[in-house]
């Protein structure tokens, strides 16, 4: 097991009817800015619950934070924060809104040009960000219990990560009831996103970190178990609760401690979103199987462990089990209505592999993934396999 | 899944050679009291590492905190804290030392009679305890990453629990290398203690909290996997690391969220320690199998799940699997050299069951365990079954 450090101070308030606890957690003296996305919270009842909880507070609101939170939009919110002397932010939304609020938390107390935080990778230390909390409306990214964010700036075609120990939400409210009104397509994306988050931290080499491996496998198995119920028309509270908690645990730092990570699937997937506008989660389902087939030698032992423990594959050699594992994974994504080949999303896929190779070189991503095994020419070949 | 709240702000610093990081974590301006137990840290090298890390700090020390930390001894430490204007405590030890320091953290800022904290169950709120951290030397209790403590006062024959959100260690250093010098008997106790901590939070009713169940099973499986290597003469770092991290995860709050707990084994076990001085962990191994046999109807479905998932028992009815699960559990404790019958520890066991029934009544423990299914007469029968 590798040495590690772990600290996650976010308070999770989980369950039915818990949105009202906002008023217990935020002091009445704070000047609050409530931030949200496209406005679905106004039709699904979440906005009304937040409003009721904020009765007696001094608060403002800022809506319209888009998916892949956009720098220019966030700058407008930053202006309001400064003009209105906001002291506390409440993100009501999914990963995009919460990520956007993390950027604002860092930017509010930053003296220089806000873009520098992203460009120069300036980390926000404990106690240095503007305090914020979240009400999660879309389980997927885990942003509600971690300190990282990804911000886009279309103007210059960039999408950059940021973070730091000062950017954990003070608290996050996870009420599985919010999942009732989420379209099935987004549920499928959320399950795929969380599942791949686990894979990126797990599907590397055989490790001596037995407990972390088993925790990762537990999340994968839970997502597999709840997936069919989540795709049915009827809402099942317990399945929704396990879905929500699995998404959080998939990326709150716990399972990556003491092991090496991969993240090449995300690296390549981001380029497919940039080129074709394919949903983030779907790009992961396109790339993951090809990535594992292409890097089979490096990963076959872990793939076989995955097949054995997560899918109960008991027969065959290590190689046979490993291949079976990849097939099971593909079939799982497909069972959610997620297509796993690029050509199923666009007819215009020829040349994509070369473009991604060039993009990797342009970004100076010369060796990503576990132990740097994915070089630009490997990314090209992986994408070709995913056509 | 039941509604729950979860917050655990302790920073874990895990791995070989990490004790030196004390100096990175504690500001040089603090006046530190280092507290420890019987002095084994002076022979195993831990004291020297702590001393080296505290070079340049203003610090005092207080040794001699006994197992089952004793109130009278802790009052002596409290006097030093007040006389020397201590601003930060560093617990160097196992659960007893860390528990003792938690009491001191609460007592240092408490105006009244310190015993009231225990007698009246006064909780220490966030920011209200004297800050403290720990260097763990004996994995078992999980005290290094939770906010609870148990304190004994022999004078009046009491052993009481305490806690509160202000009593989490600020950081805990977990260096598996400290396990090298721990006697095998204590290793066996530590494995049994952590294993039973998981059982108390897991072996209740069938639950819809799928992820929590799987996390609990992950800890049980990991402890089973590392146990044989931990009992061998030769030290195996990775097994020790998994042992240490499993003990922490067994009682840091995570697996108990959203489910009901039991804790009847601990309730009965404490009485066996009080009457016969049997090691805490060994009392748990005596009581657990009888508790599960006695409350078989209430627990058989979960016992069968345990047998299936943790021990790979695939054949038989629910009842047969459940019984097999109890046998496997007993055999596991025995594989550690832990005897599972009271008569194997003392010839003087007759009448114990009645005494425990009386003790339960005297404590007003009229219905403990999951859903209150263990009444004083049930405790009596469970102990009789454990003779």
XYZ file of C-alpha atoms in Angstrom:
774
model
C 0.000 0.000 0.000
C 1.312 3.439 -0.899
C 1.567 6.139 1.770
C -1.399 8.491 1.662
C -3.154 11.391 3.337
C -6.910 11.640 3.650
C -9.077 14.421 4.983
C -12.643 15.137 3.958
C -14.418 17.614 6.244
C -17.698 17.920 4.287
C -20.761 17.187 6.389
C -23.235 14.980 4.544
C -26.918 15.349 5.399
C -28.571 12.448 3.651
C -32.207 11.491 3.223
C -35.801 12.278 2.528
C -36.955 15.760 3.533
C -33.541 16.990 4.652
C -33.355 20.117 2.466
C -35.040 22.077 5.256
C -31.902 21.572 7.397
C -30.180 24.370 5.457
C -31.500 26.716 8.122
C -29.840 24.713 10.896
C -26.455 24.776 9.165
C -26.032 28.359 7.918
C -25.865 31.158 10.507
C -28.627 33.737 10.105
C -25.992 36.470 9.886
C -24.644 35.290 6.537
C -25.452 37.086 3.291
C -26.219 34.196 0.935
C -26.044 33.778 -2.829
C -28.044 30.788 -4.109
C -26.657 29.532 -7.436
C -28.309 27.128 -9.824
C -28.382 25.943 -13.413
C -30.990 25.890 -16.141
C -33.964 26.251 -13.878
C -35.233 22.660 -13.497
C -35.181 23.284 -9.740
C -38.090 25.666 -10.269
C -40.304 22.909 -11.660
C -39.264 19.924 -9.497
C -39.954 21.535 -6.122
C -36.346 21.894 -4.976
C -36.313 25.677 -5.383
C -39.406 25.985 -3.220
C -37.861 23.838 -0.486
C -34.680 25.938 -0.539
C -36.703 29.137 -0.465
C -38.719 27.897 2.514
C -35.514 26.957 4.378
C -34.062 30.424 3.705
C -37.044 32.223 5.226
C -35.641 35.036 7.359
C -32.219 35.040 5.676
C -30.772 37.809 3.581
C -30.239 36.105 0.215
C -29.821 36.685 -3.506
C -29.929 34.272 -6.400
C -28.010 33.607 -9.604
C -29.369 31.125 -12.147
C -28.141 29.937 -15.524
C -24.848 28.195 -14.784
C -24.527 25.879 -17.804
C -23.293 22.280 -18.030
C -19.486 22.434 -18.280
C -19.569 25.601 -16.158
C -18.498 28.537 -18.287
C -15.947 31.042 -17.054
C -17.717 34.068 -18.591
C -20.992 33.215 -16.842
C -19.196 32.678 -13.531
C -17.572 36.100 -13.802
C -21.080 37.615 -13.766
C -21.784 35.758 -10.529
C -18.455 36.957 -9.144
C -19.527 40.530 -9.785
C -22.691 40.006 -7.749
C -20.699 38.396 -4.916
C -18.514 41.485 -4.691
C -21.237 44.076 -5.207
C -23.618 42.518 -2.689
C -20.961 41.541 -0.132
C -21.961 37.893 -0.256
C -20.477 35.862 2.635
C -21.858 32.372 1.867
C -22.825 30.515 -1.318
C -25.366 27.748 -1.706
C -25.021 25.643 -4.854
C -28.319 23.994 -5.797
C -27.638 21.639 -8.676
C -25.414 18.917 -10.055
C -21.679 18.772 -10.603
C -21.585 21.747 -12.965
C -23.208 24.137 -10.527
C -21.136 22.889 -7.585
C -17.924 23.055 -9.637
C -18.802 26.601 -10.675
C -19.348 27.589 -7.050
C -15.960 26.117 -6.101
C -14.341 28.380 -8.675
C -16.245 31.343 -7.215
C -15.167 30.334 -3.702
C -11.526 30.521 -4.791
C -11.986 33.640 -6.934
C -13.908 35.681 -4.338
C -10.845 36.040 -2.120
C -8.269 36.122 -4.913
C -6.650 39.451 -5.689
C -5.383 38.864 -9.231
C -6.996 37.902 -12.534
C -9.423 34.996 -11.781
C -8.296 32.966 -14.811
C -4.842 32.671 -13.217
C -6.338 30.321 -10.614
C -7.006 27.848 -13.429
C -4.092 28.679 -15.697
C -1.491 28.542 -12.943
C -3.141 25.782 -10.887
C -3.381 27.946 -7.761
C -4.667 25.795 -4.910
C -7.029 27.216 -2.309
C -5.823 26.393 1.192
C -8.044 25.608 4.169
C -10.016 28.590 5.404
C -9.173 30.650 2.313
C -12.213 30.067 0.112
C -15.559 31.837 0.450
C -17.679 29.364 2.476
C -20.241 27.372 0.500
C -22.552 24.401 0.724
C -24.587 22.376 -1.743
C -27.985 20.837 -2.300
C -27.358 18.040 -4.801
C -29.963 17.603 -7.534
C -28.135 15.250 -9.919
C -25.967 12.395 -8.610
C -22.945 11.704 -10.812
C -19.758 13.652 -10.316
C -19.116 13.446 -6.560
C -18.431 17.201 -6.484
C -20.688 17.458 -3.404
C -17.998 15.764 -1.273
C -14.698 16.668 -2.841
C -12.616 19.774 -3.395
C -12.067 19.662 -7.142
C -13.722 21.456 -10.065
C -13.438 21.665 -13.845
C -14.161 25.010 -15.531
C -14.555 25.731 -19.262
C -13.706 28.882 -21.195
C -15.140 28.560 -24.685
C -13.596 31.835 -25.888
C -10.148 30.235 -25.860
C -11.289 26.591 -26.136
C -9.963 25.523 -22.731
C -11.287 23.278 -19.975
C -9.116 23.257 -16.855
C -9.178 21.608 -13.450
C -8.663 23.314 -10.096
C -9.009 22.541 -6.394
C -7.399 22.611 -2.984
C -8.229 21.708 0.623
C -10.118 24.985 1.088
C -12.746 24.008 -1.507
C -14.752 21.273 0.230
C -18.435 22.156 0.658
C -19.144 22.895 4.325
C -22.148 20.666 4.027
C -24.045 18.915 1.259
C -27.661 17.848 1.393
C -28.407 14.643 -0.499
C -32.138 13.969 -0.697
C -32.745 10.972 -2.995
C -36.284 12.277 -3.644
C -34.774 14.803 -6.092
C -34.019 11.871 -8.398
C -37.754 11.338 -9.114
C -37.821 14.017 -11.776
C -34.473 13.323 -13.453
C -34.858 12.073 -17.058
C -33.704 8.460 -17.572
C -31.027 9.605 -19.995
C -29.375 11.618 -17.236
C -29.745 8.760 -14.744
C -27.934 6.500 -17.214
C -25.218 9.139 -17.587
C -24.887 9.463 -13.809
C -24.506 5.716 -13.280
C -21.944 5.507 -16.093
C -20.028 8.511 -14.794
C -19.787 7.163 -11.229
C -18.969 3.649 -12.470
C -16.110 4.993 -14.582
C -14.850 7.145 -11.707
C -14.380 3.928 -9.775
C -12.752 2.168 -12.738
C -10.220 4.981 -13.156
C -9.056 4.471 -9.566
C -9.256 0.670 -9.590
C -8.501 -0.837 -13.002
C -4.740 -0.488 -12.943
C -2.316 -3.049 -11.557
C -2.798 -5.741 -8.928
C -2.405 -3.931 -5.635
C -1.707 -4.804 -2.033
C -4.363 -2.315 -0.923
C -6.931 -5.024 -0.262
C -9.475 -2.863 1.539
C -9.468 -0.105 -1.087
C -9.938 -2.718 -3.829
C -12.915 -4.203 -2.035
C -14.480 -0.785 -1.408
C -14.141 0.001 -5.116
C -15.713 -3.346 -6.011
C -18.530 -2.624 -3.536
C -19.438 0.579 -5.364
C -19.332 -1.146 -8.773
C -21.551 -3.977 -7.520
C -23.998 -1.574 -5.919
C -24.301 0.471 -9.114
C -24.891 -2.741 -11.076
C -27.553 -3.866 -8.612
C -29.527 -0.642 -8.581
C -29.172 0.151 -12.293
C -32.130 -1.918 -13.608
C -34.484 -0.420 -11.005
C -33.241 3.082 -11.731
C -34.073 2.633 -15.423
C -37.641 1.509 -14.707
C -40.492 3.972 -14.901
C -41.502 3.613 -11.262
C -39.393 5.453 -8.691
C -37.726 3.254 -6.068
C -36.473 5.300 -3.115
C -33.930 2.788 -1.808
C -32.370 2.247 -5.221
C -32.168 6.008 -5.654
C -30.530 6.340 -2.233
C -27.900 3.728 -3.055
C -27.316 5.358 -6.440
C -26.826 8.754 -4.819
C -24.502 7.539 -2.050
C -22.496 5.432 -4.519
C -21.877 8.449 -6.750
C -20.594 10.408 -3.745
C -18.364 7.598 -2.460
C -16.982 7.004 -5.966
C -15.133 10.303 -5.951
C -14.738 11.597 -2.402
C -11.110 10.513 -2.216
C -11.490 7.357 -0.134
C -10.956 4.630 -2.734
C -7.985 6.301 -4.406
C -5.897 6.341 -1.221
C -2.873 4.064 -1.187
C -3.225 3.012 -4.837
C -2.202 4.382 -8.252
C -4.849 5.904 -10.526
C -5.381 5.934 -14.281
C -7.718 8.709 -15.591
C -6.715 8.153 -19.245
C -10.354 7.405 -20.123
C -11.322 10.875 -18.929
C -8.398 12.426 -20.781
C -9.477 10.928 -24.104
C -13.200 11.253 -23.379
C -12.949 15.016 -22.830
C -11.698 15.361 -26.401
C -14.721 13.518 -27.777
C -17.006 15.908 -25.900
C -15.023 18.850 -27.269
C -15.214 17.565 -30.867
C -18.726 16.146 -31.039
C -20.585 17.442 -27.989
C -21.222 13.860 -26.836
C -22.315 13.703 -23.173
C -19.310 13.303 -20.883
C -20.486 9.973 -19.421
C -21.110 8.502 -22.870
C -17.581 9.344 -24.008
C -16.312 7.318 -21.048
C -18.396 4.297 -22.105
C -16.980 4.628 -25.640
C -13.362 4.779 -24.509
C -13.202 2.454 -21.474
C -13.565 -0.919 -23.263
C -11.060 0.004 -25.973
C -8.622 1.405 -23.423
C -8.748 -1.883 -21.507
C -8.389 -3.990 -24.655
C -5.488 -1.871 -25.905
C -3.652 -1.903 -22.550
C -4.595 -5.505 -21.872
C -1.137 -6.726 -20.815
C -0.734 -4.021 -18.171
C -4.237 -4.445 -16.795
C -5.195 -8.088 -17.354
C -4.646 -9.226 -13.792
C -6.860 -6.503 -12.381
C -9.413 -7.063 -15.149
C -9.551 -10.739 -14.161
C -10.024 -9.796 -10.484
C -12.842 -7.469 -11.566
C -14.504 -10.236 -13.586
C -14.221 -12.681 -10.683
C -15.344 -10.484 -7.849
C -17.740 -8.068 -9.498
C -19.286 -10.354 -12.133
C -18.717 -13.737 -10.521
C -16.773 -15.089 -13.512
C -15.198 -18.268 -12.137
C -14.019 -20.173 -15.216
C -11.060 -19.705 -17.496
C -7.499 -18.414 -17.522
C -6.541 -14.953 -16.318
C -6.732 -13.720 -19.925
C -10.126 -15.298 -20.531
C -11.544 -13.857 -17.338
C -10.093 -10.451 -18.135
C -11.696 -10.409 -21.597
C -14.975 -11.560 -20.111
C -14.747 -8.674 -17.653
C -14.484 -6.151 -20.488
C -17.471 -7.749 -22.241
C -19.532 -7.590 -19.049
C -18.621 -3.927 -18.608
C -19.658 -3.108 -22.162
C -22.914 -5.012 -21.758
C -23.582 -3.098 -18.523
C -23.221 0.277 -20.249
C -25.423 -0.957 -23.101
C -28.074 -2.135 -20.611
C -28.411 1.533 -19.637
C -29.067 2.490 -23.250
C -25.522 3.824 -23.586
C -23.833 3.087 -26.900
C -20.193 2.083 -26.685
C -18.868 2.850 -30.177
C -18.121 6.309 -31.559
C -19.742 5.460 -34.907
C -23.049 4.992 -33.091
C -22.963 8.699 -32.144
C -21.707 10.266 -35.362
C -21.130 9.356 -39.018
C -18.323 11.840 -39.105
C -15.853 9.894 -36.979
C -13.052 9.320 -39.515
C -9.945 11.292 -38.560
C -10.962 11.646 -34.907
C -8.098 9.456 -33.708
C -5.523 11.633 -35.453
C -7.126 14.796 -34.079
C -6.949 13.406 -30.558
C -3.318 12.472 -31.010
C -2.618 16.072 -32.095
C -4.644 17.466 -29.208
C -2.632 15.365 -26.743
C 0.609 16.696 -28.200
C -0.710 20.269 -28.151
C -1.598 19.872 -24.464
C 1.779 18.335 -23.749
C 0.032 15.168 -22.546
C 2.932 12.969 -23.561
C 2.367 10.131 -21.079
C -0.913 9.950 -19.158
C -2.727 7.117 -17.396
C -1.269 4.750 -14.844
C 2.523 4.912 -14.921
C 2.248 7.109 -18.036
C 1.449 4.192 -20.360
C -0.832 6.228 -22.649
C 1.212 8.335 -25.076
C -0.355 10.407 -27.881
C 0.044 7.568 -30.405
C -1.623 5.181 -27.926
C -4.550 7.566 -27.498
C -4.887 7.528 -31.296
C -4.988 3.733 -31.416
C -7.459 3.507 -28.524
C -9.830 5.872 -30.326
C -9.485 3.891 -33.548
C -10.462 0.755 -31.653
C -13.499 2.646 -30.366
C -14.814 3.611 -33.833
C -31.957 3.408 3.767
C -32.409 5.472 6.910
C -31.673 9.191 6.855
C -28.228 9.963 8.233
C -25.615 12.636 8.833
C -21.913 12.045 8.382
C -18.958 14.276 9.087
C -15.458 13.153 9.939
C -12.870 15.932 9.787
C -9.854 13.962 11.078
C -6.879 14.098 8.730
C -5.263 10.689 8.290
C -1.547 10.575 7.538
C -0.892 6.963 6.629
C 2.300 5.088 5.903
C 5.875 4.215 6.560
C 7.991 6.957 8.092
C 5.162 9.456 8.474
C 5.565 10.158 12.213
C 7.982 12.963 11.342
C 5.066 14.886 9.791
C 3.932 15.936 13.281
C 6.099 19.008 12.810
C 4.272 19.960 9.613
C 0.854 19.695 11.265
C 1.258 21.414 14.658
C 2.092 25.138 14.705
C 5.373 25.922 16.461
C 3.529 28.318 18.769
C 1.577 25.553 20.543
C 2.473 24.361 24.026
C 2.217 20.599 23.682
C 1.547 17.785 26.135
C 2.557 14.346 24.812
C 0.559 11.577 26.511
C 1.267 7.864 26.395
C 0.644 4.602 28.186
C 2.847 2.011 29.842
C 6.035 3.046 28.153
C 6.345 0.531 25.288
C 6.841 3.517 22.995
C 10.209 4.033 24.685
C 11.469 0.609 23.576
C 9.917 0.330 20.082
C 11.372 3.545 18.690
C 8.120 5.520 18.489
C 9.020 7.843 21.362
C 12.310 8.715 19.682
C 10.547 9.518 16.420
C 8.033 11.743 18.207
C 10.824 13.463 20.117
C 12.746 14.122 16.923
C 9.617 15.563 15.269
C 9.058 17.871 18.261
C 12.547 19.361 18.091
C 12.164 23.101 18.593
C 8.704 22.848 20.183
C 7.807 23.691 23.758
C 6.508 20.360 25.079
C 5.876 18.331 28.213
C 5.039 14.665 28.645
C 2.690 12.532 30.707
C 3.063 8.739 30.719
C 1.248 5.943 32.480
C -2.302 6.115 31.089
C -3.527 2.541 31.733
C -5.667 0.243 29.562
C -9.304 1.164 30.260
C -8.185 4.765 30.868
C -8.669 5.591 34.515
C -10.332 8.814 35.624
C -8.009 9.379 38.613
C -4.914 9.149 36.414
C -6.420 11.486 33.852
C -7.120 14.080 36.567
C -3.360 14.227 37.186
C -2.821 14.987 33.515
C -5.567 17.611 33.660
C -3.672 19.352 36.462
C -0.558 19.549 34.297
C -2.596 20.895 31.367
C -3.876 23.729 33.524
C -0.629 24.449 35.371
C 1.505 24.498 32.248
C -1.047 26.242 30.010
C -1.039 23.399 27.504
C -2.675 24.373 24.203
C -2.339 21.101 22.223
C -2.231 17.413 23.160
C -0.558 14.601 21.281
C -1.764 11.097 22.166
C 0.868 8.477 21.380
C -0.682 5.074 21.912
C -3.684 2.854 21.291
C -7.361 3.346 21.983
C -6.924 3.798 25.735
C -4.480 6.679 25.432
C -6.484 8.358 22.666
C -9.742 7.912 24.603
C -8.096 9.403 27.683
C -6.928 12.409 25.677
C -10.462 12.924 24.348
C -11.697 13.149 27.935
C -8.956 15.674 28.689
C -9.884 17.660 25.589
C -13.442 17.972 26.874
C -12.403 18.544 30.517
C -9.752 21.204 29.820
C -12.370 23.752 28.779
C -15.120 22.568 31.124
C -15.911 24.735 34.110
C -17.635 22.239 36.410
C -16.666 18.905 37.986
C -15.012 16.835 35.207
C -16.943 13.655 36.116
C -20.172 15.432 35.152
C -19.084 15.221 31.499
C -19.369 11.436 31.777
C -22.192 11.208 34.294
C -24.445 13.662 32.487
C -23.352 12.749 28.951
C -22.242 16.296 28.132
C -21.278 16.453 24.468
C -18.367 18.580 23.307
C -19.376 20.733 20.347
C -17.147 21.651 17.403
C -14.344 24.005 18.352
C -14.940 23.525 22.081
C -12.395 20.820 22.944
C -8.682 21.412 23.556
C -7.082 20.554 20.186
C -5.344 17.186 19.981
C -3.872 14.696 17.551
C -2.710 11.104 17.732
C 0.101 8.786 16.721
C -1.492 5.342 16.688
C 0.606 2.501 18.087
C -2.007 -0.277 18.394
C -4.706 -0.760 15.734
C -8.003 -1.963 17.173
C -10.516 0.538 18.481
C -10.780 3.130 15.700
C -10.461 5.925 18.276
C -7.899 7.621 15.996
C -10.695 8.601 13.574
C -13.807 9.019 15.677
C -15.057 11.311 18.415
C -15.994 8.798 21.109
C -14.231 7.613 24.269
C -14.855 5.244 27.181
C -13.465 6.195 30.603
C -13.280 4.024 33.756
C -13.470 5.080 37.391
C -12.566 2.116 39.540
C -13.303 3.943 42.802
C -17.039 3.751 42.051
C -16.907 0.785 39.653
C -18.095 2.716 36.597
C -17.121 2.737 32.933
C -18.895 5.406 30.893
C -18.908 6.580 27.304
C -18.612 10.171 26.097
C -18.117 12.095 22.869
C -19.276 14.887 20.609
C -18.347 16.511 17.308
C -15.613 18.573 19.002
C -13.621 15.460 19.919
C -12.245 14.245 16.608
C -8.426 14.202 16.502
C -7.166 17.019 14.285
C -4.881 14.500 12.640
C -3.813 10.923 13.260
C -0.608 9.355 12.044
C -0.919 5.683 11.144
C 2.462 4.116 10.431
C 2.022 0.335 9.983
C 5.676 -0.131 10.959
C 4.651 0.319 14.628
C 2.922 -3.079 14.371
C 6.291 -4.882 14.121
C 6.767 -4.896 17.873
C 3.194 -5.648 18.958
C 2.859 -9.064 20.658
C 0.761 -11.576 18.673
C -1.770 -11.770 21.498
C -2.531 -8.069 21.054
C -2.662 -8.429 17.268
C -5.248 -11.184 17.693
C -7.208 -8.934 20.043
C -7.037 -6.045 17.591
C -8.315 -8.150 14.681
C -11.134 -9.551 16.838
C -12.062 -6.111 18.158
C -12.262 -4.530 14.702
C -14.084 -7.573 13.275
C -16.709 -7.355 16.011
C -17.060 -3.588 15.543
C -18.142 -4.336 12.001
C -20.477 -7.148 13.101
C -22.221 -4.861 15.601
C -23.089 -2.455 12.784
C -23.889 -5.120 10.182
C -25.351 -8.280 11.679
C -28.866 -7.026 12.265
C -31.721 -7.209 9.786
C -31.685 -7.364 5.993
C -31.250 -3.776 4.897
C -31.769 -1.728 1.772
C -28.452 0.041 2.394
C -26.621 -2.012 -0.212
C -23.436 0.027 -0.297
C -22.988 0.113 3.491
C -23.504 -3.667 3.638
C -20.853 -4.214 1.000
C -18.403 -1.872 2.726
C -18.907 -3.788 5.982
C -18.357 -7.083 4.168
C -15.219 -5.616 2.586
C -13.703 -4.920 6.000
C -14.603 -8.406 7.284
C -13.082 -10.053 4.201
C -9.941 -7.947 4.436
C -9.448 -8.818 8.109
C -9.929 -12.501 7.260
C -7.405 -12.271 4.431
C -4.672 -10.554 6.411
C -5.176 -12.480 9.670
C -3.022 -15.538 8.886
C -0.103 -13.355 7.778
C -0.469 -11.147 10.838
C -0.169 -14.187 13.109
C 3.044 -15.384 11.442
C 6.414 -14.582 12.973
C 7.659 -12.604 9.988
C 6.372 -9.051 9.623
C 4.487 -8.315 6.403
C 4.112 -4.588 5.797
C 1.171 -4.744 3.402
C -0.841 -7.037 5.661
C -0.096 -4.721 8.578
C -1.209 -1.720 6.514
C -4.510 -3.399 5.584
C -5.006 -4.444 9.217
C -4.432 -0.885 10.413
C -6.677 0.779 7.835
C -9.420 -1.829 8.390
C -9.465 -1.133 12.130
C -9.875 2.586 11.430
C -12.602 2.121 8.817
C -14.460 -0.313 11.093
C -15.367 2.438 13.531
C -15.035 5.834 11.882
C -18.774 6.176 11.394
C -19.018 5.350 7.705
C -20.512 1.842 7.763
C -23.118 2.609 10.430
C -24.768 5.368 8.387
C -28.261 4.615 7.115
C -28.581 1.300 8.992
C -29.563 0.160 12.494
C -26.862 -1.037 14.897
C -26.737 -3.741 17.569
C -23.923 -3.336 20.178
C -25.417 -5.971 22.528
C -22.194 -8.020 22.263
C -20.253 -5.087 23.682
C -22.856 -4.555 26.398
C -22.547 -8.126 27.640
C -18.826 -8.380 26.955
C -18.012 -5.370 29.158
C -19.512 -7.258 32.104
C -17.220 -10.227 31.510
C -14.208 -7.913 31.554
C -15.503 -6.322 34.770
C -16.030 -9.719 36.460
C -13.044 -11.713 35.229
C -10.607 -9.220 33.740
C -10.808 -11.032 30.379
C -9.406 -8.915 27.524
C -12.153 -6.826 25.911
C -11.735 -8.406 22.457
C -11.874 -11.931 23.871
C -15.169 -11.233 25.637
C -16.597 -10.251 22.238
C -15.492 -13.569 20.722
C -17.143 -15.406 23.641
C -20.467 -13.589 23.310
C -20.884 -13.051 19.544
C -21.600 -16.667 18.490
C -24.067 -17.259 21.341
C -25.766 -13.928 20.715
C -26.286 -14.881 17.075
C -27.514 -18.390 17.935
C -29.883 -17.044 20.588
C -31.299 -14.304 18.340
C -31.256 -16.533 15.295
C -34.766 -15.761 14.055
C -34.190 -12.005 14.055
C -30.800 -12.239 12.401
C -30.870 -15.354 10.212
C -31.318 -13.556 6.909
C -28.352 -11.304 7.535
C -26.323 -14.222 8.871
C -27.042 -16.096 5.637
C -25.961 -13.060 3.590
C -22.768 -12.940 5.659
C -22.111 -16.642 5.036
C -22.696 -16.246 1.314
C -20.756 -13.109 0.630
C -18.002 -13.194 3.230
C -17.387 -16.965 3.412
C -18.645 -18.014 -0.012
C -21.165 -20.489 1.434
C -23.338 -21.324 -1.578
C -25.281 -24.423 -0.518
C -28.265 -24.901 1.780
C -31.351 -23.113 3.017
C -31.256 -19.676 4.620
C -31.116 -21.352 8.055
C -28.321 -23.714 7.061
C -26.271 -20.914 5.571
C -26.859 -18.755 8.628
C -25.658 -21.518 10.994
C -22.654 -22.140 8.777
C -21.886 -18.433 9.019
C -21.780 -18.583 12.820
C -19.502 -21.641 12.679
C -17.151 -19.876 10.258
C -17.049 -16.849 12.543
C -16.198 -18.992 15.576
C -13.513 -20.848 13.633
C -12.053 -17.509 12.539
C -11.692 -16.286 16.115
C -10.189 -19.645 17.100
C -7.702 -19.428 14.222
C -6.319 -16.354 15.987
C -5.814 -18.349 19.191
C -8.917 -16.746 20.718
C -11.087 -19.098 22.772
C -14.817 -18.693 22.308
C -16.250 -20.227 25.489
C -16.227 -18.612 28.939
C -15.242 -21.906 30.613
C -11.997 -21.838 28.651
C -11.001 -18.652 30.486
C -12.159 -19.441 34.050
C -13.345 -22.422 36.079
C -15.420 -20.067 38.149
C -18.061 -19.312 35.550
C -21.176 -20.682 37.259
C -23.546 -17.897 38.267
C -22.083 -15.420 35.765
C -25.272 -15.347 33.710
C -27.374 -14.376 36.708
C -24.870 -11.709 37.726
C -25.019 -10.202 34.254
C -28.808 -10.193 34.316
C -28.656 -8.286 37.619
C -26.042 -5.887 36.286
C -28.250 -5.125 33.289
C -31.174 -4.366 35.587
C -28.974 -2.241 37.855
C -27.828 -0.210 34.837
C -31.399 0.089 33.614
C -30.423 -1.702 30.408
C -33.885 -3.151 29.935
C -33.827 -3.523 26.149
C -30.505 -3.196 24.305
C -29.317 -4.409 20.915
C -31.049 -3.859 17.586
C -34.668 -2.827 18.138
C -34.173 -3.540 21.877
C -34.395 -7.319 21.458
C -31.927 -8.103 24.286
C -33.613 -7.809 27.680
C -31.847 -8.694 30.949
C -33.228 -12.270 30.868
C -31.993 -12.626 27.281
C -28.518 -11.460 28.312
C -28.598 -14.187 30.976
C -29.483 -16.880 28.454
C -26.877 -15.676 25.951
C -24.173 -15.910 28.622
C -25.358 -19.401 29.627
C -25.039 -20.480 26.009
C -21.478 -19.087 26.047
C -20.337 -21.163 29.077
